Short mmCIF file of C-alpha atoms in Angstrom, two decimals:
data_model
loop_
_atom_site.label_atom_id
_atom_site.label_comp_id
_atom_site.label_asym_id
_atom_site.label_seq_id
_atom_site.Cartn_x
_atom_site.Cartn_y
_atom_site.Cartn_z
CA MET F 84 7.74 -17.03 -23.26
CA GLY F 85 10.80 -19.25 -23.48
CA VAL F 86 11.35 -22.00 -20.94
CA SER F 87 14.67 -20.56 -19.87
CA ARG F 88 13.12 -17.14 -19.16
CA GLN F 89 10.36 -18.62 -17.01
CA ARG F 90 12.91 -20.76 -15.19
CA HIS F 91 14.93 -17.64 -14.37
CA LEU F 92 11.83 -15.85 -13.08
CA ASN F 93 10.94 -18.77 -10.82
CA GLN F 94 14.53 -19.10 -9.65
CA ALA F 95 14.53 -15.43 -8.69
CA LEU F 96 11.59 -16.14 -6.36
CA LEU F 97 13.41 -19.13 -4.91
CA ARG F 98 16.49 -17.06 -4.10
CA ILE F 99 14.80 -14.27 -2.13
CA PRO F 100 16.41 -14.13 1.37
CA ARG F 101 14.05 -15.33 4.09
CA ARG F 102 15.64 -13.23 6.84
CA ALA F 103 16.77 -9.60 6.67
CA GLU F 104 19.98 -10.14 8.63
CA THR F 105 21.33 -12.45 5.90
CA ALA F 106 21.34 -9.63 3.33
CA ASP F 107 23.75 -6.71 3.08
CA ARG F 108 22.67 -3.13 3.80
CA ALA F 109 22.60 -2.12 0.12
CA THR F 110 20.21 -4.97 -0.70
CA LEU F 111 18.01 -4.18 2.29
CA THR F 112 17.74 -0.56 1.20
CA ALA F 113 16.93 -1.52 -2.39
CA THR F 114 14.28 -4.07 -1.40
CA PHE F 115 12.46 -2.20 1.38
CA VAL F 116 8.78 -1.53 0.71
CA GLU F 117 6.87 1.01 2.78
CA ALA F 118 3.62 -0.06 4.40
CA GLY F 119 1.46 3.04 4.55
CA SER F 120 2.83 5.68 6.91
CA PHE F 121 4.86 3.18 8.94
CA SER F 122 8.24 4.30 7.60
CA ALA F 123 7.55 7.97 8.32
CA MET F 124 6.36 7.15 11.82
CA LEU F 125 9.43 5.00 12.49
CA HIS F 126 11.75 7.77 11.27
CA SER F 127 10.57 10.14 14.01
CA THR F 128 13.05 10.99 16.77
CA ASP F 129 10.69 9.71 19.47
CA HIS F 130 11.65 6.64 21.48
CA GLN F 131 9.45 3.81 20.19
CA ILE F 132 8.65 0.15 20.63
CA VAL F 133 7.92 -1.62 17.33
CA TYR F 134 5.70 -4.66 17.78
CA GLY F 135 5.25 -7.36 15.19
CA ARG F 136 4.92 -11.11 14.93
CA ARG F 137 7.63 -13.31 13.47
CA GLY F 138 8.21 -12.54 9.83
CA ALA F 139 6.42 -9.19 9.88
CA GLY F 140 9.57 -7.30 8.86
CA LYS F 141 10.81 -5.73 12.11
CA THR F 142 14.50 -6.42 11.45
CA HIS F 143 14.26 -5.16 7.86
CA ALA F 144 12.56 -1.99 9.10
CA LEU F 145 15.26 -1.28 11.71
CA LEU F 146 18.12 -1.90 9.29
CA HIS F 147 16.43 0.29 6.68
CA LEU F 148 16.03 3.01 9.32
CA ALA F 149 19.74 2.70 10.14
CA ASP F 150 20.58 3.34 6.49
CA LEU F 151 18.25 6.34 6.31
CA VAL F 152 19.64 8.10 9.38
CA GLU F 153 23.26 7.42 8.41
CA ARG F 154 22.63 9.11 5.08
CA THR F 155 21.68 12.27 6.96
CA GLY F 156 24.90 12.18 9.02
CA ASP F 157 23.52 10.62 12.20
CA LEU F 158 25.05 7.59 13.92
CA ALA F 159 22.99 4.37 13.99
CA VAL F 160 23.94 1.49 16.29
CA TYR F 161 22.09 -1.78 15.64
CA VAL F 162 22.26 -4.44 18.38
CA ASP F 163 20.78 -7.94 17.96
CA LEU F 164 19.96 -8.99 21.52
CA ARG F 165 20.11 -12.67 20.53
CA THR F 166 23.86 -12.38 20.13
CA ILE F 167 24.82 -10.91 23.50
CA GLY F 168 26.21 -12.87 26.42
CA ALA F 169 28.17 -16.07 26.84
CA SER F 170 27.06 -19.56 25.91
CA GLY F 171 25.56 -21.94 28.43
CA GLY F 172 22.22 -20.27 29.01
CA LEU F 173 23.39 -18.01 31.84
CA TYR F 174 20.33 -15.76 31.67
CA ALA F 175 17.91 -18.69 31.80
CA ASP F 176 19.78 -20.55 34.58
CA SER F 177 17.25 -20.71 37.39
CA SER F 178 19.93 -21.79 39.88
CA LEU F 179 21.34 -18.26 39.76
CA SER F 180 19.60 -15.40 41.50
CA PRO F 181 17.69 -12.87 39.35
CA ALA F 182 20.15 -10.20 40.52
CA VAL F 183 23.14 -12.13 39.16
CA ARG F 184 21.42 -13.04 35.90
CA GLY F 185 20.12 -9.53 35.41
CA THR F 186 23.45 -7.87 36.17
CA HIS F 187 25.24 -10.08 33.66
CA LEU F 188 22.58 -9.18 31.10
CA LEU F 189 23.13 -5.46 31.67
CA ILE F 190 26.92 -5.85 31.49
CA ASP F 191 26.74 -7.84 28.26
CA THR F 192 24.31 -5.37 26.71
CA LEU F 193 26.52 -2.39 27.59
CA GLU F 194 29.61 -4.17 26.27
CA ALA F 195 27.80 -4.98 23.02
CA LEU F 196 26.70 -1.34 22.78
CA HIS F 197 30.27 -0.16 23.39
CA GLU F 198 31.64 -2.52 20.74
CA GLU F 199 29.08 -1.44 18.14
CA LEU F 200 29.66 2.24 18.96
CA LEU F 201 33.41 1.87 18.63
CA THR F 202 33.05 0.06 15.30
CA ALA F 203 30.63 2.68 13.97
CA VAL F 204 32.88 5.54 15.07
CA VAL F 205 35.92 3.99 13.40
CA GLU F 206 34.02 3.28 10.18
CA ARG F 207 32.79 6.87 10.08
CA ASP F 208 36.32 8.15 10.73
CA SER F 209 34.88 10.13 13.64
CA ALA F 210 37.38 9.06 16.30
CA GLU F 211 39.12 12.43 16.08
CA GLY F 212 36.08 14.25 17.45
CA PRO F 213 36.84 15.96 20.77
CA GLY F 214 35.73 13.91 23.74
CA LEU F 215 34.48 10.96 21.70
CA LEU F 216 37.06 8.35 22.64
CA PRO F 217 37.16 9.41 26.33
CA ALA F 218 33.37 9.00 26.41
CA LEU F 219 33.68 5.51 24.93
CA ASP F 220 36.35 4.68 27.51
CA ALA F 221 34.06 5.92 30.29
CA LEU F 222 31.23 3.74 28.96
CA ALA F 223 33.51 0.70 28.92
CA GLU F 224 34.63 1.43 32.47
CA ALA F 225 31.05 1.79 33.68
CA ALA F 226 30.16 -1.53 32.05
CA THR F 227 32.99 -3.50 33.67
CA ALA F 228 32.93 -2.35 37.30
CA VAL F 229 33.70 -5.16 39.77
CA ARG F 230 33.14 -5.55 43.48
CA VAL F 231 33.91 -8.42 45.89
CA VAL F 232 30.99 -9.81 47.84
CA GLY F 233 31.79 -12.08 50.82
CA GLU F 234 33.59 -12.27 54.16
CA VAL F 235 36.59 -10.07 54.97
CA GLU F 236 39.48 -11.57 56.97
CA GLN F 237 42.28 -9.47 58.52
CA GLU F 238 45.67 -11.01 59.32
CA THR F 239 48.38 -9.09 61.23
CA LYS F 240 52.02 -9.87 62.13
CA ILE F 241 53.83 -7.31 64.32
CA GLY F 242 57.56 -6.83 65.00
CA GLY F 243 60.57 -4.61 64.38
CA THR F 244 63.95 -4.77 62.70
CA ALA F 245 67.38 -4.43 64.41
CA GLU F 246 71.01 -5.48 64.02
CA SER F 247 72.94 -7.36 66.80
CA ALA F 248 75.49 -10.10 67.38
CA TYR F 249 72.66 -12.30 68.37
CA SER F 250 69.32 -12.99 66.77
CA ALA F 251 65.89 -13.65 68.20
CA GLU F 252 62.95 -14.28 65.94
CA PHE F 253 59.47 -13.52 67.23
CA SER F 254 56.22 -14.82 65.86
CA ARG F 255 53.17 -16.62 67.20
CA SER F 256 55.58 -19.50 67.99
CA PRO F 257 58.69 -17.75 69.51
CA ALA F 258 62.10 -19.21 68.81
CA ALA F 259 65.63 -18.03 69.77
CA GLY F 260 68.98 -18.62 68.16
CA VAL F 261 72.46 -17.23 67.94
CA SER F 262 73.47 -15.34 64.86
CA GLY F 263 75.45 -12.38 63.68
CA ARG F 264 72.18 -10.59 62.76
CA ARG F 265 68.95 -10.06 64.59
CA ALA F 266 65.91 -9.53 62.33
CA VAL F 267 62.32 -8.98 63.38
CA THR F 268 59.82 -8.60 60.50
CA ALA F 269 56.50 -6.78 60.49
CA GLU F 270 53.58 -7.50 58.14
CA ARG F 271 49.96 -6.40 57.97
CA SER F 272 47.54 -7.81 55.38
CA LEU F 273 43.83 -7.65 54.60
CA ARG F 274 42.43 -10.75 52.96
CA ARG F 275 39.01 -11.02 51.35
CA ARG F 276 37.19 -14.27 50.91
CA GLY F 277 34.23 -14.12 48.60
CA THR F 278 33.28 -13.88 44.94
CA GLU F 279 33.81 -11.04 42.53
CA GLN F 280 30.55 -9.73 41.14
CA HIS F 281 29.94 -7.17 38.46
CA HIS F 282 27.62 -4.35 39.30
CA VAL F 283 26.05 -1.59 37.28
CA VAL F 284 25.61 1.95 38.55
CA PHE F 285 23.26 3.75 36.20
CA GLY F 286 24.70 7.21 36.87
CA PRO F 287 28.15 6.64 35.28
CA VAL F 288 26.52 4.93 32.30
CA GLY F 289 24.24 7.90 31.73
CA ARG F 290 27.09 10.39 32.11
CA ALA F 291 29.21 8.47 29.59
CA LEU F 292 26.37 8.43 27.07
CA ARG F 293 25.69 12.15 27.56
CA ALA F 294 29.37 12.88 26.94
CA LEU F 295 29.17 10.71 23.84
CA THR F 296 26.16 12.52 22.36
CA ARG F 297 27.77 15.89 23.09
CA ALA F 298 30.87 14.76 21.22
CA LEU F 299 28.71 13.55 18.30
CA ALA F 300 26.65 16.75 18.06
CA PRO F 301 25.05 17.91 15.87
CA ALA F 302 24.71 14.28 14.73
CA ARG F 303 22.15 12.17 16.59
CA LEU F 304 22.69 8.74 18.14
CA TRP F 305 20.09 6.12 17.15
CA LEU F 306 20.13 2.97 19.28
CA LEU F 307 18.24 0.17 17.49
CA LEU F 308 17.60 -2.88 19.69
CA ASP F 309 16.33 -5.93 17.79
CA GLU F 310 14.96 -9.25 19.07
CA TRP F 311 13.97 -7.85 22.47
CA SER F 312 11.75 -10.89 23.06
CA SER F 313 14.79 -13.20 22.97
CA VAL F 314 15.71 -11.90 26.45
CA PRO F 315 14.15 -13.99 29.27
CA ILE F 316 10.87 -12.30 30.07
CA ASP F 317 11.59 -11.95 33.81
CA LEU F 318 14.80 -10.01 33.04
CA GLN F 319 13.29 -7.69 30.45
CA PRO F 320 12.05 -5.08 32.98
CA LEU F 321 15.60 -4.85 34.38
CA LEU F 322 17.05 -4.14 30.95
CA ALA F 323 14.22 -1.69 30.30
CA ASP F 324 15.06 0.07 33.56
CA LEU F 325 18.66 0.53 32.43
CA LEU F 326 17.38 2.18 29.26
CA ARG F 327 14.91 4.37 31.19
CA ARG F 328 17.50 5.65 33.64
CA SER F 329 20.62 5.86 31.48
CA VAL F 330 19.66 6.13 27.81
CA LEU F 331 16.17 7.56 27.30
CA PRO F 332 16.89 10.85 29.17
CA VAL F 333 20.03 11.55 27.10
CA THR F 334 19.55 14.52 24.78
CA GLY F 335 20.50 13.74 21.22
CA SER F 336 19.62 10.04 21.37
CA THR F 337 16.73 7.98 20.04
CA VAL F 338 15.92 4.39 21.01
CA LYS F 339 13.88 1.99 18.87
CA ILE F 340 13.05 -1.49 20.19
CA ALA F 341 11.68 -4.33 18.03
CA ALA F 342 9.68 -6.91 19.98
CA ILE F 343 6.94 -9.52 19.81
CA GLU F 344 4.12 -8.05 21.87
CA ARG F 345 3.00 -11.13 23.78
CA ARG F 346 6.57 -12.15 24.55
CA SER F 347 7.59 -8.79 25.99
CA ARG F 348 7.40 -7.24 29.44
CA PHE F 349 8.70 -3.71 29.74
CA ARG F 350 7.50 -2.92 33.25
CA ALA F 351 7.12 -4.90 36.48
CA PRO F 352 7.13 -4.31 40.26
CA SER F 353 10.58 -4.44 41.87
CA ALA F 354 11.39 -6.14 45.18
CA SER F 355 10.81 -2.84 46.98
CA GLY F 356 7.36 -2.48 45.43
CA ASP F 357 8.30 0.29 43.01
CA LEU F 358 7.68 -0.14 39.30
CA GLN F 359 10.77 -1.04 37.32
CA GLY F 360 11.17 -0.59 33.57
CA ILE F 361 9.70 1.51 30.77
CA GLU F 362 6.20 2.96 30.82
CA VAL F 363 4.90 2.84 27.27
CA GLY F 364 3.34 6.16 26.37
CA ALA F 365 5.47 8.07 28.88
CA ASP F 366 9.10 6.93 28.87
CA ALA F 367 8.76 5.53 25.36
CA ALA F 368 6.54 7.86 23.37
CA SER F 369 4.60 5.19 21.50
CA ALA F 370 4.28 1.56 20.57
CA VAL F 371 3.83 0.92 16.85
CA SER F 372 2.30 -2.34 15.63
CA LEU F 373 3.66 -3.45 12.28
CA ASP F 374 0.95 -6.13 12.21
CA ASP F 375 -1.73 -3.42 12.18
CA PHE F 376 -0.11 -1.69 9.21
CA MET F 377 0.13 -4.97 7.30
CA ILE F 378 -3.64 -5.41 7.40
CA PHE F 379 -3.85 -2.52 4.88
CA ASP F 380 -7.28 -1.60 6.29
CA GLY F 381 -8.76 -4.55 4.43
CA SER F 382 -7.81 -3.15 1.02
CA ARG F 383 -6.93 -6.04 -1.29
CA SER F 384 -5.54 -3.68 -3.90
CA ARG F 385 -3.13 -2.07 -1.43
CA ALA F 386 -2.05 -5.48 -0.14
CA GLY F 387 -1.50 -6.65 -3.71
CA GLU F 388 0.52 -3.54 -4.50
CA PHE F 389 2.72 -4.03 -1.43
CA PHE F 390 3.51 -7.69 -2.10
CA GLY F 391 3.98 -7.03 -5.81
CA ARG F 392 6.64 -4.45 -5.02
CA LEU F 393 8.14 -6.74 -2.37
CA PHE F 394 8.68 -9.59 -4.85
CA PHE F 395 9.81 -7.29 -7.64
CA ASN F 396 12.33 -5.40 -5.48
CA HIS F 397 13.90 -8.65 -4.30
CA ALA F 398 13.78 -10.52 -7.60
CA SER F 399 14.99 -7.63 -9.76
CA VAL F 400 18.36 -7.71 -7.96
CA ARG F 401 18.83 -11.29 -9.23
CA LEU F 402 17.16 -10.88 -12.60
CA ALA F 403 19.48 -8.04 -13.58
CA THR F 404 22.26 -10.64 -13.91
CA MET F 405 20.07 -13.43 -15.29
CA LEU F 406 18.02 -11.78 -18.06
CA ALA F 407 18.88 -9.26 -20.74
CA ASP F 408 15.43 -7.68 -20.49
CA PRO F 409 13.97 -8.31 -17.01
CA PRO F 410 10.42 -7.16 -16.16
CA ALA F 411 10.27 -3.38 -15.97
CA ASP F 412 8.05 -3.04 -12.89
CA ALA F 413 6.11 -4.93 -10.26
CA ASP F 414 2.99 -5.35 -12.40
CA ALA F 415 5.00 -6.78 -15.30
CA PHE F 416 6.84 -9.13 -12.97
CA ALA F 417 3.62 -10.47 -11.41
CA ALA F 418 2.03 -10.88 -14.85
CA GLU F 419 4.96 -12.99 -16.08
CA CYS F 420 5.40 -15.08 -12.93
CA PHE F 421 1.77 -15.85 -12.11
CA ARG F 422 -1.17 -17.15 -14.10
CA GLY F 423 -4.74 -15.90 -13.69
CA THR F 424 -5.71 -15.21 -10.07
CA ALA F 425 -2.69 -17.02 -8.60
CA PHE F 426 -0.98 -13.84 -7.41
CA ALA F 427 -4.14 -12.58 -5.68
CA GLU F 428 -4.41 -15.98 -3.99
CA LEU F 429 -0.79 -15.72 -2.83
CA VAL F 430 -1.51 -12.32 -1.27
CA ARG F 431 -4.51 -13.83 0.48
CA ALA F 432 -2.47 -16.81 1.71
CA ALA F 433 0.26 -14.55 3.13
CA GLU F 434 -2.19 -12.98 5.62
CA GLY F 435 -0.06 -9.82 5.75
CA ILE F 436 3.20 -11.56 6.79
CA PRO F 437 6.05 -10.87 4.32
CA ARG F 438 8.16 -13.88 5.34
CA ASP F 439 5.20 -16.21 4.88
CA ALA F 440 4.57 -14.70 1.44
CA ILE F 441 8.22 -15.23 0.45
CA ASN F 442 8.23 -18.85 1.62
CA ILE F 443 4.92 -19.70 -0.06
CA ALA F 444 6.08 -18.08 -3.31
CA ALA F 445 9.31 -20.09 -3.24
CA LEU F 446 7.44 -23.36 -2.70
CA ALA F 447 4.96 -22.46 -5.45
CA ALA F 448 7.85 -21.76 -7.83
CA GLN F 449 9.16 -25.26 -7.11
CA TYR F 450 5.79 -26.77 -7.98
CA ALA F 451 5.56 -24.70 -11.18
CA HIS F 452 9.00 -25.76 -12.47
CA ASP F 453 9.36 -24.04 -15.86
CA GLU F 454 5.76 -22.80 -16.03
CA PRO F 455 4.05 -19.70 -14.69
CA ILE F 456 2.75 -20.24 -11.16
CA GLY F 457 -0.90 -21.26 -11.15
CA LEU F 458 -3.64 -21.25 -8.54
CA ARG F 459 -3.17 -24.88 -7.53
CA ALA F 460 0.59 -24.43 -7.08
CA VAL F 461 -0.05 -21.52 -4.68
CA ARG F 462 -2.54 -23.57 -2.67
CA MET F 463 -0.27 -26.61 -2.44
CA ALA F 464 2.59 -24.36 -1.39
CA ALA F 465 0.43 -22.70 1.27
CA ARG F 466 -0.58 -26.11 2.62
CA ASP F 467 3.03 -27.28 2.76
CA TRP F 468 4.16 -24.10 4.52
CA TYR F 469 1.30 -24.37 7.01
CA LEU F 470 2.18 -27.98 7.87
CA ARG F 471 5.92 -27.35 7.93
CA ASP F 472 6.05 -24.09 9.89
CA LYS F 473 2.84 -22.82 11.41
CA GLN F 474 1.30 -26.04 12.64
CA ALA F 475 4.66 -27.14 14.00
CA ALA F 476 4.72 -24.03 16.21
CA ILE F 477 1.92 -25.45 18.39
CA ALA F 478 2.76 -29.14 17.95
CA ALA F 479 3.77 -29.46 21.60
CA GLY F 480 0.73 -27.64 22.94
CA GLU F 481 -2.32 -29.88 22.99
CA PRO F 482 -4.70 -27.21 24.44
CA ALA F 483 -3.80 -24.76 21.64
CA ARG F 484 -4.24 -27.45 18.97
CA ARG F 485 -7.58 -28.44 20.46
CA LEU F 486 -8.82 -24.83 20.46
CA LEU F 487 -7.70 -24.34 16.85
CA ARG F 488 -9.56 -27.47 15.74
CA ALA F 489 -12.69 -26.28 17.53
CA LEU F 490 -12.46 -22.83 15.90
CA VAL F 491 -12.00 -24.29 12.42
CA ASP F 492 -14.90 -26.70 12.94
CA GLU F 493 -17.19 -23.91 14.16
CA VAL F 494 -16.18 -20.99 11.95
CA VAL F 495 -15.17 -22.71 8.72
CA GLY F 496 -17.19 -25.91 9.03
CA ARG F 497 -20.50 -24.74 10.48
CA ARG F 498 -20.59 -21.01 9.68
CA ARG F 499 -18.85 -21.29 6.28
CA SER F 500 -16.75 -18.26 7.14
CA ARG F 501 -13.15 -17.46 8.04
CA THR F 502 -13.79 -14.51 10.34
CA PHE F 503 -15.29 -14.33 13.81
CA LEU F 504 -15.73 -11.99 16.78
CA LEU F 505 -14.60 -12.35 20.38
CA GLU F 506 -15.43 -10.13 23.30
CA GLN F 507 -12.23 -8.17 23.83
CA ALA F 508 -11.85 -9.17 27.45
CA ALA F 509 -12.17 -12.85 26.50
CA GLY F 510 -9.81 -12.57 23.55
CA THR F 511 -7.00 -10.70 25.26
CA GLY F 512 -7.38 -12.67 28.46
CA HIS F 513 -7.48 -16.08 26.82
CA GLU F 514 -3.88 -17.28 26.76
CA LEU F 515 -4.53 -19.85 24.04
CA VAL F 516 -5.99 -17.27 21.66
CA GLY F 517 -2.85 -15.22 22.14
CA ASP F 518 -0.72 -18.29 21.42
CA LEU F 519 -2.57 -18.87 18.14
CA VAL F 520 -2.17 -15.22 17.13
CA ASP F 521 1.51 -15.38 18.02
CA ALA F 522 1.90 -18.51 15.85
CA ARG F 523 0.18 -16.72 12.93
CA LEU F 524 -2.71 -19.20 12.97
CA LEU F 525 -5.18 -16.47 13.91
CA HIS F 526 -5.00 -12.89 12.66
CA VAL F 527 -6.47 -9.77 14.26
CA LEU F 528 -8.44 -7.81 11.66
CA ARG F 529 -10.19 -5.21 13.83
CA ARG F 530 -9.76 -4.04 17.40
CA GLY F 531 -12.22 -2.33 19.70
CA LEU F 532 -15.44 -2.82 17.73
CA VAL F 533 -18.47 -1.38 19.50
CA ASP F 534 -21.99 -2.76 19.68
CA THR F 535 -24.32 0.24 19.66
CA ASP F 536 -26.80 -1.68 21.82
CA GLN F 537 -24.10 -2.35 24.43
CA PRO F 538 -21.49 0.40 24.00
CA GLY F 539 -19.63 -0.65 27.13
CA THR F 540 -18.53 -3.93 25.57
CA LEU F 541 -15.72 -4.01 23.01
CA TYR F 542 -15.03 -6.75 20.49
CA ASP F 543 -12.07 -7.84 18.38
CA GLY F 544 -12.41 -9.34 14.91
CA PHE F 545 -10.24 -12.32 13.95
CA ALA F 546 -9.56 -14.35 10.83
CA ILE F 547 -8.53 -18.00 10.72
CA ASP F 548 -5.29 -18.53 8.84
CA TYR F 549 -5.52 -19.51 5.18
CA GLY F 550 -3.46 -22.63 5.83
CA CYS F 551 -6.08 -24.02 8.22
CA TYR F 552 -8.64 -24.47 5.46
CA VAL F 553 -6.55 -24.57 2.26
CA SER F 554 -7.05 -28.35 2.04
CA LEU F 555 -10.77 -27.68 1.57
CA LEU F 556 -9.92 -25.47 -1.40
CA LEU F 557 -7.77 -28.23 -2.90
CA ASP F 558 -9.83 -31.34 -2.19
CA HIS F 559 -13.52 -30.48 -1.81
CA ASP F 560 -16.27 -28.85 -3.78
CA ALA F 561 -17.31 -25.24 -3.42
CA THR F 562 -20.18 -26.01 -1.04
CA VAL F 563 -17.82 -26.53 1.90
CA ARG F 564 -15.46 -23.65 1.20
CA PRO F 565 -15.50 -20.59 3.47
CA ARG F 566 -17.07 -17.47 2.06
CA ASP F 567 -15.12 -14.28 1.40
CA ARG F 568 -13.68 -12.17 4.17
CA GLY F 569 -16.96 -10.39 4.88
CA TRP F 570 -17.33 -6.99 6.51
CA LEU F 571 -14.51 -7.55 9.03
CA GLY F 572 -12.03 -7.65 6.18
CA SER F 573 -13.52 -4.82 4.16
CA PRO F 574 -11.89 -1.36 3.99
CA LYS F 575 -14.73 0.29 5.94
CA GLY F 576 -15.04 -2.48 8.50
CA LEU F 577 -18.70 -1.70 9.19
CA PRO F 578 -21.26 -4.43 9.93
CA PRO F 579 -24.27 -4.68 7.59
CA ASP F 580 -27.71 -3.46 8.58
CA GLY F 581 -29.42 -5.79 11.01
CA PHE F 582 -26.17 -7.35 12.18
CA SER F 583 -26.36 -8.79 15.71
CA PHE F 584 -23.18 -8.84 17.75
CA GLY F 585 -24.82 -11.14 20.28
CA LYS F 586 -25.40 -13.86 17.69
CA ALA F 587 -22.08 -13.45 15.89
CA VAL F 588 -19.72 -13.44 18.87
CA LEU F 589 -18.09 -16.77 19.72
CA ASP F 590 -18.25 -18.06 23.27
CA LEU F 591 -14.96 -19.89 23.77
CA SER F 592 -16.27 -21.74 26.81
CA ARG F 593 -18.88 -23.51 24.66
CA LEU F 594 -16.54 -24.68 21.93
CA GLY F 595 -15.97 -28.41 21.98
#
């Protein structure tokens, strides 16, 4: 293979966009890769919450869904919740009351929704539909209602008007004078002293949206809310309550919300004691975990197929303008770009996170220069990405770093493994474990495992991130390397005969 061809292949890996919002819709559609039945489940008309850690592909999935539904004639409105509101950190300003912060959040969200709806309607040339523009006007009016909160002061001046050769002027300080005209003025005024505050009444918002969906019929309205977890967590139930009361009941509408599970709160008690927000499983039909789909049930071949198509779909867009005869399919692309078992090692290093795979592949392509990417280049790239991104995510948290060190020492160092079990109550209740999962330093392989000897106790299976022990693979001999993924990472996920949960489960309280 010529040097120039290999350079183009490696450059194609380097140029893959790291974030979905930086690519245009056509590219997103061309590069999307389905993970099992996830796409079909997402395309249902049920209201859904889509969970996934950073880099799992939530934004790409929502934008791909928007393209799919628009092809069928429906209307998709995508709103990035990071972009709403004014600068200055209004929502996070603790000096303001939760009511003020929350109301501004609702107003800004409704205004963003109105703007996106208006843009979508104009682009579709649908503004001529009966009732569509009045419904949009009603939504705008509901989103910008204002009331004055404060003291009310009334000021009154009383008198009459007459003509005479003389004039007397009456007020709170009477005065008399001679004139050819007598004038007495009367005035009554009501003065308010206070501050104007926006307020949201859910009824008008719901009526405006119902009028909108009736005007759109038979087309369906799809509201796609991305980056839910960017909203301050104490305000999220308030925004969820707006959706529950004004959007979810509207016939002809579907709401999809993309969120990071541990950074989301959809329901909380209100000041009156009632529950406020969305009840998952009732108001929103289901919560879908993209992370669970990206495990591929422990199948290495399915994971390899997914990431092979991911790289090929992205790179082929570039290679079409760089090479006269680019690789014909994903297998051919992987065979030309990677040497030996390097691609399988890259899939392993990605741990089911597409953005991590893309970044590691780009770094490995830099190490390879004009050569096919080898095993060592993948491992050096994985180490660099771990140090640069993942480890930095917990740099400020000493307890989390201490727990991670203890887990690596125990699981990798003493047990020569990369997987371990935690009692479910301990795992979900241990805040630091959740922080490490959120930072992609631990990965959940199996949930709700049952010990037949103690069926009342459930366990979760975890894997330590590849980056935590990749230095061992680079710098030490095979005797200190962790063994393969074991039964937790196998497609069946069944423990071997004679396996003892009691001996295998980690006790976090005993870790040094």
